[in-house]
Each structure stands twice: as C-alpha cells, then as structure tokens.
Amino acid sequence: MVNNFSHYFVDDKTKQHKDISFDFVFKGQKYHFKTQDGVFSKSQIDDGSLFLVETALKQNLNGCGLDLGCGYGAISVLVASNANVNMTACDINERAVQLANENFQANKINANAIISNVGDSVQKNDYDFVITNPPIRVGNAILFKFFEDSYQKLRVGGAFYAVLRKKQGAETYIKKIKSIYDNCEILDKHKGYVIIKSIKK
Ligand SMILES: C[S@@+](CC[C@H](N)C(=O)[O-])C[C@H]1O[C@@H](n2cnc3c(N)ncnc32)[C@H](O)[C@@H]1O
C-alpha cells in the first residue's frame, strides 16, 4: 500500500508485531483487551468507538448484530456484554480478526470474527443491526461500500449505527448514507463525533 494509513487495515506479515494489552472498565465491569502494533487504536479503546457503543446501547439493541471493520473487537465485546445480542464481527485485517476472536474468548463473549473485505464474506443478509466505526481514511470507494454493504446485510426494519467525525467530512457521508437509506437521524454529537442511525425501510 502506498499511503500512510495502511497500517490500519493491511496486515504486514513481514513485520514483528509487539503484543499490547490493557484493561478497560465499562459500566462497572472490567474487560481485558489484547492488541498489537498494526491494529487501529492499539493502546486504548477509541473515543469515537466508545461514544458509538454508549449511544447505541441507549437504543435497546437486540437480536443479531454485525460489527463491520471490527478491529480487535472492542465494539462487539462492549455491545454483546451489555445487550441481549449475538454479534458477528469482520475486518479485512487478519491480525485484527485473530485478536478479536481472542478478545471474545478472554471476555467470555459469544461472538465470532471473520476476515472479510467489508461485507463480502458475510453470509447472513438479515441482521437486526449493523454497527461500525468506518475507516474514513481508506477513501470513498471502500467507505461507501461500508454504507452499501451495511444496507444489504440488514433485514427490513434493521438499523445502521455509525460514528463519523465532523472534521473528516461527516456531512458528505451523511448525504451518501441518506441516498442509500432514504433516512439518517443524528442520535448524538460530542467533541466532533457524530453518531448516526438509519433504518432499512
Ligand atoms: C476506525 S477502525 C475501527 C476498528 C474497531 N471497530 C474499533 O472500534 O476499534 C476501522 C477498521 O476497518 C478495517 N477495514 C479497513 N478497510 C476494510 C475493508 N475493506 N473491509 C473490512 N474492514 C476494513 C480496519 O482494518 C479497521 O480495523
């Protein structure tokens, strides 16, 4: 890859990756996360992802959820242990997927992570919700595929939740999401992060 952000989504197998781990307390419960160099937000849970989880949990999540671009699985772990949901997670980064599955096991989460280019390898097409902190820096072609695949993977009536950043062009992405779903509600805003929800009609 030729850009500076490839470390977020390409697993460079020629490099040695240092193991990292940290504990995180959420709603009074302690979680343990194992991460590595080369995965997104390796030293702590990303502020945007955390804000997304906190906001989405207020929406009474239930049923089957898809965590698109799961990284080491933080969103799925926190959502699955605080709502009555079954999570499937996927990421293009093989190392992230491996870490996500280890983190599901370590935190006793009944979830499964698979390697997938956006939704390409996800079999199910009737998820109750899709949740994502999308990789903004990969460019519009992949980013728009995140929005389109989310729509495709939802059942009618299912909800799409995403965190976007004002300074990274949230308004443009909201327009694109609206063009796919025909609706896009802003659930909350904080420190430049915007949490959106769209329903598949
Ligand atoms: C902003 S990070 C969020 C990671 C994780 N959900 C979190 O909150 O820590 C975006 C993730 O999308 C993944 N990604 C990038 N391009 C992808 C693609 N084409 N298909 C699937 N995942 C991709 C990256 O590897 C990265 O883990």
Short mmCIF file of C-alpha atoms and ligand atoms in Angstrom, two decimals:
data_model
loop_
_atom_site.label_atom_id
_atom_site.label_comp_id
_atom_site.label_asym_id
_atom_site.label_seq_id
_atom_site.Cartn_x
_atom_site.Cartn_y
_atom_site.Cartn_z
CA MET A 1 0.00 0.00 0.00
CA VAL A 2 1.21 3.47 -0.73
CA ASN A 3 -0.48 5.67 1.83
CA ASN A 4 0.43 6.40 5.47
CA PHE A 5 -2.65 4.76 6.88
CA SER A 6 -2.23 1.27 5.51
CA HIS A 7 -1.20 0.02 8.96
CA TYR A 8 -4.86 0.29 9.97
CA PHE A 9 -6.05 -2.32 7.54
CA VAL A 10 -3.21 -4.22 5.93
CA ASP A 11 -1.52 -6.97 7.88
CA ASP A 12 2.19 -6.73 7.07
CA LYS A 13 3.31 -10.29 7.82
CA THR A 14 6.99 -9.39 7.29
CA LYS A 15 6.96 -7.26 10.46
CA GLN A 16 7.20 -8.45 14.06
CA HIS A 17 4.22 -7.04 15.96
CA LYS A 18 4.60 -6.24 19.63
CA ASP A 19 1.83 -7.64 21.88
CA ILE A 20 -0.02 -4.98 23.85
CA SER A 21 -2.77 -5.44 26.42
CA PHE A 22 -4.90 -3.19 28.59
CA ASP A 23 -7.83 -3.36 30.97
CA PHE A 24 -10.90 -1.24 30.48
CA VAL A 25 -13.80 -0.61 32.86
CA PHE A 26 -17.20 -0.01 31.28
CA LYS A 27 -20.43 0.24 33.27
CA GLY A 28 -18.67 -1.17 36.33
CA GLN A 29 -17.31 -4.22 34.56
CA LYS A 30 -13.65 -4.84 33.80
CA TYR A 31 -12.63 -6.04 30.34
CA HIS A 32 -9.27 -7.20 29.14
CA PHE A 33 -8.11 -6.42 25.60
CA LYS A 34 -5.16 -7.83 23.74
CA THR A 35 -3.97 -5.77 20.77
CA GLN A 36 -0.83 -5.40 18.69
CA ASP A 37 1.10 -2.87 16.69
CA GLY A 38 -0.61 -2.55 13.35
CA VAL A 39 -4.21 -2.53 14.55
CA PHE A 40 -6.39 0.53 14.99
CA SER A 41 -6.29 2.25 18.41
CA LYS A 42 -3.99 -0.36 19.88
CA SER A 43 -3.42 1.23 23.32
CA GLN A 44 -6.94 2.16 24.32
CA ILE A 45 -10.48 1.99 23.05
CA ASP A 46 -11.00 4.74 20.51
CA ASP A 47 -13.10 7.66 21.83
CA GLY A 48 -15.38 7.54 18.78
CA SER A 49 -15.98 3.79 19.15
CA LEU A 50 -16.78 4.23 22.83
CA PHE A 51 -19.21 7.07 22.13
CA LEU A 52 -20.84 4.91 19.44
CA VAL A 53 -21.30 1.98 21.87
CA GLU A 54 -22.69 4.23 24.63
CA THR A 55 -25.15 5.84 22.22
CA ALA A 56 -26.22 2.61 20.50
CA LEU A 57 -26.83 0.85 23.84
CA LYS A 58 -29.46 3.51 24.62
CA GLN A 59 -31.39 2.22 21.57
CA ASN A 60 -32.23 -1.14 23.19
CA LEU A 61 -30.19 -3.27 20.83
CA ASN A 62 -31.29 -6.86 20.44
CA GLY A 63 -31.08 -9.78 18.03
CA CYS A 64 -28.17 -10.32 15.67
CA GLY A 65 -25.63 -7.58 15.13
CA LEU A 66 -22.83 -7.13 12.62
CA ASP A 67 -19.70 -5.18 13.62
CA LEU A 68 -18.25 -4.06 10.28
CA GLY A 69 -14.50 -3.30 10.44
CA CYS A 70 -14.23 -4.76 13.94
CA GLY A 71 -10.50 -4.24 14.59
CA TYR A 72 -9.59 -6.14 17.78
CA GLY A 73 -13.27 -6.42 18.67
CA ALA A 74 -13.83 -3.64 21.22
CA ILE A 75 -17.28 -2.61 19.92
CA SER A 76 -18.58 -6.20 19.80
CA VAL A 77 -17.25 -7.02 23.27
CA LEU A 78 -18.89 -3.99 24.90
CA VAL A 79 -22.16 -4.29 22.97
CA ALA A 80 -22.53 -8.05 23.48
CA SER A 81 -21.89 -7.89 27.20
CA ASN A 82 -24.38 -5.05 27.74
CA ALA A 83 -27.27 -6.07 25.47
CA ASN A 84 -29.06 -9.27 24.59
CA VAL A 85 -27.40 -9.67 21.19
CA ASN A 86 -25.37 -12.12 19.12
CA MET A 87 -22.50 -10.41 17.37
CA THR A 88 -20.71 -11.26 14.15
CA ALA A 89 -17.60 -9.20 13.50
CA CYS A 90 -15.46 -8.80 10.42
CA ASP A 91 -12.37 -6.99 9.28
CA ILE A 92 -10.01 -7.16 6.32
CA ASN A 93 -7.00 -7.27 8.66
CA GLU A 94 -6.23 -10.90 9.52
CA ARG A 95 -4.32 -9.98 12.67
CA ALA A 96 -7.24 -7.85 13.91
CA VAL A 97 -9.65 -10.73 13.32
CA GLN A 98 -7.43 -13.11 15.27
CA LEU A 99 -7.19 -10.61 18.15
CA ALA A 100 -10.96 -10.04 18.08
CA ASN A 101 -11.60 -13.76 18.48
CA GLU A 102 -9.06 -13.94 21.33
CA ASN A 103 -10.73 -10.94 23.00
CA PHE A 104 -14.17 -12.55 22.64
CA GLN A 105 -12.85 -15.64 24.40
CA ALA A 106 -10.98 -13.72 27.11
CA ASN A 107 -14.06 -11.62 27.91
CA LYS A 108 -16.46 -14.59 27.61
CA ILE A 109 -18.34 -13.06 24.69
CA ASN A 110 -20.32 -15.31 22.41
CA ALA A 111 -19.24 -13.73 19.11
CA ASN A 112 -17.31 -14.66 16.02
CA ALA A 113 -14.94 -12.63 13.88
CA ILE A 114 -14.17 -13.42 10.25
CA ILE A 115 -11.88 -12.00 7.60
CA SER A 116 -13.89 -10.05 5.06
CA ASN A 117 -13.50 -7.19 2.62
CA VAL A 118 -16.34 -5.09 4.07
CA GLY A 119 -19.41 -7.38 3.78
CA ASP A 120 -18.14 -9.68 1.01
CA SER A 121 -17.64 -12.81 3.17
CA VAL A 122 -20.59 -12.21 5.49
CA GLN A 123 -23.18 -14.88 4.68
CA LYS A 124 -26.24 -13.60 6.54
CA ASN A 125 -28.43 -10.88 4.99
CA ASP A 126 -30.94 -10.28 7.77
CA TYR A 127 -29.06 -8.65 10.64
CA ASP A 128 -31.11 -6.67 13.14
CA PHE A 129 -28.42 -4.03 13.28
CA VAL A 130 -25.02 -3.12 11.84
CA ILE A 131 -22.59 -1.06 13.89
CA THR A 132 -19.40 0.50 12.60
CA ASN A 133 -16.61 2.94 13.19
CA PRO A 134 -15.67 3.02 9.49
CA PRO A 135 -12.13 3.50 8.20
CA ILE A 136 -12.58 7.04 6.88
CA ARG A 137 -9.03 7.30 5.56
CA VAL A 138 -9.31 4.44 3.08
CA GLY A 139 -11.13 6.68 0.63
CA ASN A 140 -14.66 6.97 -0.64
CA ALA A 141 -14.80 3.80 -2.72
CA ILE A 142 -14.30 1.49 0.29
CA LEU A 143 -16.08 3.80 2.69
CA PHE A 144 -19.20 3.92 0.51
CA LYS A 145 -19.01 0.13 0.29
CA PHE A 146 -19.24 0.08 4.12
CA PHE A 147 -22.53 2.02 3.87
CA GLU A 148 -23.88 -0.02 0.95
CA ASP A 149 -22.92 -3.43 2.38
CA SER A 150 -24.47 -2.44 5.71
CA TYR A 151 -27.76 -1.78 3.94
CA GLN A 152 -27.50 -5.09 2.11
CA LYS A 153 -26.78 -7.04 5.32
CA LEU A 154 -29.76 -5.64 7.26
CA ARG A 155 -33.28 -7.03 7.43
CA VAL A 156 -36.08 -4.60 6.59
CA GLY A 157 -36.59 -2.55 9.76
CA GLY A 158 -33.00 -3.17 10.85
CA ALA A 159 -30.81 -0.27 11.99
CA PHE A 160 -27.43 1.02 10.91
CA TYR A 161 -25.31 2.81 13.53
CA ALA A 162 -22.08 4.61 12.70
CA VAL A 163 -19.72 7.13 14.21
CA LEU A 164 -18.46 9.86 11.88
CA ARG A 165 -16.22 12.84 12.51
CA LYS A 166 -17.16 16.38 11.61
CA LYS A 167 -13.60 17.25 10.59
CA GLN A 168 -13.36 14.14 8.42
CA GLY A 169 -16.38 15.08 6.34
CA ALA A 170 -19.35 13.74 8.32
CA GLU A 171 -21.75 15.89 6.32
CA THR A 172 -20.70 14.36 3.00
CA TYR A 173 -21.02 10.86 4.42
CA ILE A 174 -24.43 11.61 5.90
CA LYS A 175 -25.57 12.69 2.41
CA LYS A 176 -24.32 9.40 0.98
CA ILE A 177 -25.98 7.37 3.76
CA LYS A 178 -29.26 9.27 3.16
CA SER A 179 -29.08 8.43 -0.53
CA ILE A 180 -28.88 4.72 0.34
CA TYR A 181 -31.34 4.52 3.25
CA ASP A 182 -33.57 7.48 2.49
CA ASN A 183 -33.23 8.46 6.17
CA CYS A 184 -30.46 9.37 8.59
CA GLU A 185 -31.01 10.54 12.14
CA ILE A 186 -28.30 12.17 14.23
CA LEU A 187 -28.58 10.45 17.61
CA ASP A 188 -25.89 12.42 19.40
CA LYS A 189 -22.85 14.67 18.93
CA HIS A 190 -19.82 15.11 21.16
CA LYS A 191 -16.34 16.60 20.64
CA GLY A 192 -16.66 16.50 16.84
CA TYR A 193 -18.02 12.94 16.76
CA VAL A 194 -21.46 12.38 15.27
CA ILE A 195 -23.48 9.21 15.87
CA ILE A 196 -25.96 8.41 13.12
CA LYS A 197 -28.77 5.90 12.79
CA SER A 198 -30.51 4.85 9.59
CA ILE A 199 -33.33 2.35 9.22
CA LYS A 200 -33.64 -0.01 6.26
CA LYS A 201 -37.18 0.54 5.01
C1 LIG B 1 -11.67 3.03 12.51
S1 LIG B 1 -11.17 1.34 12.61
C2 LIG B 1 -12.32 0.69 13.79
C3 LIG B 1 -11.86 -0.59 14.40
C4 LIG B 1 -12.73 -1.12 15.56
N1 LIG B 1 -14.12 -1.24 15.16
C5 LIG B 1 -12.61 -0.24 16.77
O1 LIG B 1 -13.57 0.43 17.08
O2 LIG B 1 -11.55 -0.25 17.41
C6 LIG B 1 -11.73 0.70 11.06
C7 LIG B 1 -11.45 -0.76 10.82
O3 LIG B 1 -11.87 -1.07 9.47
C8 LIG B 1 -10.99 -2.03 8.96
N2 LIG B 1 -11.06 -2.01 7.48
C9 LIG B 1 -10.43 -1.17 6.61
N3 LIG B 1 -10.74 -1.48 5.34
C10 LIG B 1 -11.57 -2.54 5.40
C11 LIG B 1 -12.23 -3.33 4.43
N4 LIG B 1 -12.09 -3.09 3.12
N5 LIG B 1 -13.02 -4.35 4.84
C12 LIG B 1 -13.16 -4.61 6.16
N6 LIG B 1 -12.56 -3.90 7.15
C13 LIG B 1 -11.78 -2.89 6.77
C14 LIG B 1 -9.64 -1.67 9.51
O4 LIG B 1 -8.75 -2.77 9.49
C15 LIG B 1 -10.00 -1.19 10.92
O5 LIG B 1 -9.88 -2.25 11.84
#
